[in-house]
Short mmCIF file of C-alpha atoms in Angstrom, two decimals:
data_model
loop_
_atom_site.label_atom_id
_atom_site.label_comp_id
_atom_site.label_asym_id
_atom_site.label_seq_id
_atom_site.Cartn_x
_atom_site.Cartn_y
_atom_site.Cartn_z
CA MET A 357 0.00 0.00 0.00
CA THR A 358 1.56 3.26 -1.11
CA LEU A 359 0.40 6.85 -1.29
CA ASN A 360 2.89 8.80 -3.40
CA SER A 361 2.99 12.57 -3.76
CA ARG A 362 0.87 12.57 -6.94
CA LYS A 363 -1.89 10.60 -5.26
CA LEU A 364 -1.66 12.74 -2.14
CA VAL A 365 -2.02 15.94 -4.19
CA TYR A 366 -4.98 14.40 -6.03
CA LEU A 367 -6.68 13.47 -2.75
CA PHE A 368 -6.03 16.93 -1.30
CA PHE A 369 -7.43 18.97 -4.18
CA THR A 370 -10.38 16.72 -4.99
CA THR A 371 -11.40 16.69 -1.33
CA LEU A 372 -11.05 20.46 -1.16
CA VAL A 373 -13.18 21.11 -4.25
CA ILE A 374 -15.83 18.46 -3.55
CA GLY A 375 -16.27 19.55 0.07
CA ALA A 376 -16.38 23.25 -0.81
CA ALA A 377 -18.86 22.66 -3.65
CA ALA A 378 -21.18 20.62 -1.42
CA GLY A 379 -21.17 23.31 1.27
CA THR A 380 -21.72 26.09 -1.27
CA ILE A 381 -24.70 24.33 -2.84
CA THR A 382 -26.17 23.71 0.60
CA GLY A 383 -25.67 27.33 1.62
CA VAL A 384 -27.32 28.68 -1.52
CA LEU A 385 -30.28 26.31 -1.25
CA LEU A 386 -30.85 27.21 2.40
CA ASP A 387 -30.81 30.95 1.74
CA THR A 388 -31.99 31.46 -1.85
CA GLU A 389 -33.46 34.90 -1.15
CA THR A 390 -30.09 36.33 -0.14
CA TYR A 391 -28.29 34.94 -3.18
CA PHE A 392 -30.90 35.54 -5.89
CA SER A 393 -32.51 38.82 -4.84
CA GLY A 394 -29.61 41.20 -5.58
CA GLY A 395 -28.66 40.50 -9.17
CA PHE A 396 -25.87 38.52 -10.79
CA LEU A 397 -22.94 40.18 -8.99
CA ASN A 398 -24.59 39.61 -5.65
CA PHE A 399 -25.00 35.93 -6.52
CA LEU A 400 -21.43 35.66 -7.85
CA PHE A 401 -19.67 37.28 -4.90
CA GLY A 402 -21.97 35.62 -2.40
CA THR A 403 -21.27 32.22 -3.91
CA LEU A 404 -17.50 32.84 -3.98
CA TRP A 405 -17.63 33.92 -0.34
CA MET A 406 -19.51 30.77 0.62
CA PHE A 407 -17.13 28.62 -1.45
CA GLY A 408 -14.17 30.09 0.43
CA ILE A 409 -15.75 29.38 3.82
CA CYS A 410 -16.62 25.81 2.83
CA ALA A 411 -13.12 25.26 1.42
CA ALA A 412 -11.73 26.18 4.84
CA ILE A 413 -14.13 23.70 6.46
CA SER A 414 -13.00 21.08 3.96
CA LEU A 415 -9.41 21.66 5.10
CA VAL A 416 -10.53 20.95 8.66
CA ALA A 417 -11.96 17.65 7.43
CA GLN A 418 -8.65 16.77 5.79
CA MET A 419 -6.68 17.52 8.95
CA GLY A 420 -9.14 15.41 10.92
CA PHE A 421 -8.79 12.52 8.50
CA PHE A 422 -5.02 12.30 8.66
CA ALA A 423 -5.08 12.87 12.42
CA TYR A 424 -7.47 9.92 12.71
CA LEU A 425 -5.24 7.68 10.58
CA THR A 426 -2.38 8.40 12.98
CA PHE A 427 -4.59 7.98 16.04
CA HIS A 428 -5.97 4.69 14.67
CA ARG A 429 -2.48 3.23 14.35
CA LEU A 430 -1.55 4.36 17.85
CA ALA A 431 -4.76 2.89 19.28
CA LEU A 432 -4.12 -0.48 17.62
CA GLY A 433 -0.68 -0.51 19.22
CA LEU A 434 -2.08 0.51 22.60
CA PHE A 435 -4.94 -1.99 22.78
CA LYS A 436 -2.95 -4.81 21.11
CA SER A 437 -6.20 -6.12 19.62
CA VAL A 438 -8.38 -5.04 16.70
CA ARG A 439 -11.43 -6.51 18.43
CA LEU A 440 -10.86 -4.54 21.65
CA TRP A 441 -10.26 -1.31 19.72
CA ASN A 442 -13.45 -1.92 17.77
CA TRP A 443 -15.40 -2.27 21.02
CA VAL A 444 -13.93 1.02 22.27
CA GLN A 445 -14.93 2.72 19.03
CA ALA A 446 -18.47 1.32 19.25
CA VAL A 447 -18.84 2.64 22.82
CA LEU A 448 -17.60 6.07 21.75
CA VAL A 449 -20.10 6.17 18.87
CA VAL A 450 -22.94 5.48 21.32
CA PHE A 451 -21.63 8.11 23.74
CA VAL A 452 -21.34 10.78 21.05
CA PHE A 453 -24.83 9.93 19.77
CA PHE A 454 -26.21 10.41 23.28
CA ASP A 455 -24.21 13.62 23.71
CA LEU A 456 -25.47 15.14 20.49
CA ILE A 457 -29.08 14.58 21.51
CA TYR A 458 -29.51 14.81 25.27
CA LEU A 459 -26.61 16.94 26.47
CA ARG A 460 -27.17 19.52 23.71
CA TYR A 461 -30.84 19.57 24.60
CA ILE A 462 -29.99 20.26 28.24
CA ALA A 463 -27.49 22.95 27.28
CA PHE A 464 -29.44 24.85 24.61
CA ALA A 465 -33.15 24.02 24.68
CA SER A 466 -35.65 26.74 25.53
CA GLU A 467 -38.93 26.09 27.32
CA ASP A 468 -40.90 25.63 24.08
CA GLU A 469 -38.43 23.12 22.56
CA THR A 470 -38.67 19.35 22.89
CA LEU A 471 -36.05 16.62 22.81
CA TRP A 472 -37.35 15.48 19.42
CA GLY A 473 -36.08 18.63 17.74
CA TYR A 474 -32.54 17.74 18.82
CA MET A 475 -32.75 14.17 17.51
CA VAL A 476 -33.09 14.88 13.79
CA MET A 477 -29.51 15.74 12.90
CA PRO A 478 -27.78 13.11 15.12
CA VAL A 479 -30.04 10.38 13.74
CA LEU A 480 -29.54 11.46 10.12
CA LEU A 481 -25.79 11.65 10.69
CA LEU A 482 -25.79 8.16 12.20
CA VAL A 483 -27.79 6.71 9.30
CA PHE A 484 -25.48 8.35 6.75
CA SER A 485 -22.40 7.13 8.66
CA LEU A 486 -23.75 3.56 8.71
CA ILE A 487 -24.31 3.66 4.95
CA VAL A 488 -20.77 4.93 4.29
CA ALA A 489 -19.27 2.40 6.72
CA TYR A 490 -21.14 -0.40 4.97
CA GLN A 491 -19.83 0.76 1.60
CA LYS A 492 -16.28 0.91 3.01
CA GLN A 493 -16.67 -2.63 4.33
CA LYS A 494 -18.07 -3.78 1.00
CA GLU A 495 -15.09 -2.37 -0.90
CA THR A 496 -12.44 -3.57 1.57
CA ASN A 497 -13.24 -6.06 4.36
CA LYS A 498 -15.59 -6.48 7.30
CA GLU A 499 -12.95 -5.38 9.84
CA THR A 500 -13.12 -1.80 8.53
CA PHE A 501 -16.82 -1.28 9.36
CA LEU A 502 -16.51 -0.01 12.93
CA SER A 503 -13.45 2.10 12.19
CA ALA A 504 -15.25 3.70 9.26
CA LEU A 505 -18.37 4.28 11.39
CA PHE A 506 -16.24 5.79 14.16
CA PHE A 507 -14.52 8.12 11.74
CA MET A 508 -17.71 9.22 10.00
CA TYR A 509 -19.65 9.78 13.23
CA VAL A 510 -17.24 10.65 16.02
CA ILE A 511 -14.51 12.45 14.09
CA THR A 512 -17.03 14.35 11.97
CA THR A 513 -18.80 15.44 15.16
CA ILE A 514 -15.51 16.67 16.65
CA GLU A 515 -14.84 18.67 13.49
CA TRP A 516 -18.41 19.96 13.68
CA ILE A 517 -18.03 21.37 17.22
CA PRO A 518 -17.60 25.05 16.19
CA ALA A 519 -21.10 24.98 14.68
CA LEU A 520 -22.64 22.91 17.46
CA THR A 521 -22.71 25.90 19.80
CA VAL A 522 -25.65 27.17 17.73
CA ASN A 523 -29.21 26.38 18.80
CA ALA A 524 -30.06 23.28 16.78
CA VAL A 525 -33.72 24.10 16.23
CA ASN A 526 -34.00 27.83 15.73
CA GLU A 527 -30.69 28.54 13.98
CA SER A 528 -29.97 25.32 12.10
CA LYS A 529 -28.85 26.87 8.80
CA TRP A 530 -25.19 27.11 9.72
CA LEU A 531 -25.26 23.67 11.28
CA TRP A 532 -26.17 22.24 7.87
CA ILE A 533 -23.78 24.50 5.97
CA TYR A 534 -20.89 23.45 8.22
CA LEU A 535 -21.86 19.78 8.15
CA ALA A 536 -22.23 19.46 4.36
CA PRO A 537 -18.54 19.97 3.45
CA LEU A 538 -17.41 17.89 6.43
CA LEU A 539 -19.60 14.94 5.49
CA THR A 540 -18.82 15.16 1.79
CA ALA A 541 -15.07 15.55 2.32
CA ASN A 542 -14.90 12.77 4.92
CA THR A 543 -16.93 10.40 2.76
CA TRP A 544 -14.75 11.10 -0.25
CA GLN A 545 -11.53 10.62 1.70
CA LEU A 546 -12.68 7.42 3.37
CA LEU A 547 -13.88 5.79 0.16
CA THR A 548 -11.01 7.04 -1.99
CA LEU A 549 -7.98 6.22 0.16
CA HIS A 550 -8.10 2.46 -0.30
CA ARG A 551 -8.59 2.91 -4.05
CA LEU A 552 -5.49 5.09 -4.27
CA THR A 553 -3.37 2.71 -2.17
CA ARG A 554 -4.61 -0.48 -3.82
CA GLU A 555 -2.02 -2.43 -5.78
CA PRO A 556 -2.42 -2.01 -9.58
CA ASN A 557 -2.97 -5.75 -10.14
CA LYS A 558 -5.85 -5.88 -7.64
CA LYS A 559 -9.43 -4.97 -8.40
#
């Protein structure tokens, strides 16, 4: 398995563009009045501004991905067992899922908000993460499922923290705008890395 400089540059720029584009499209769709009500220049500069912000978020996703790869190797050495490390990752996924729903509800909910309003995004994120983890397992092997799920759910949530200080119900626009490039970039990186490092004679 090798990742030469050409492949690394390819992964970097494709992740940057794909993540930024996904965030920009999300931002425009969530606030069409702002982008389309002021003429072409307003749309152009507004879109470029959003693309720049989402590109920066995409860079965060890339740093998180390579940090996780390093952390994953260290954890395997620490626990001396893939099975034990997988159990730890599974527990952390459950903890983060609980944290995203209940603890955020306790911290930010007003009197007229219910717990249900804080469940939508964590549940959708979990479902998406399960789908990506399944695809990773399908393209590689069954041992990668929990690691992929951990990366997509826990690491994405950590990268998402700057936006999570916003009220999830009343001010959700920036939550989605921040999450879109993170999810897209992380999905692309996770499903592309093994293809780039695969030996040429293997399918």
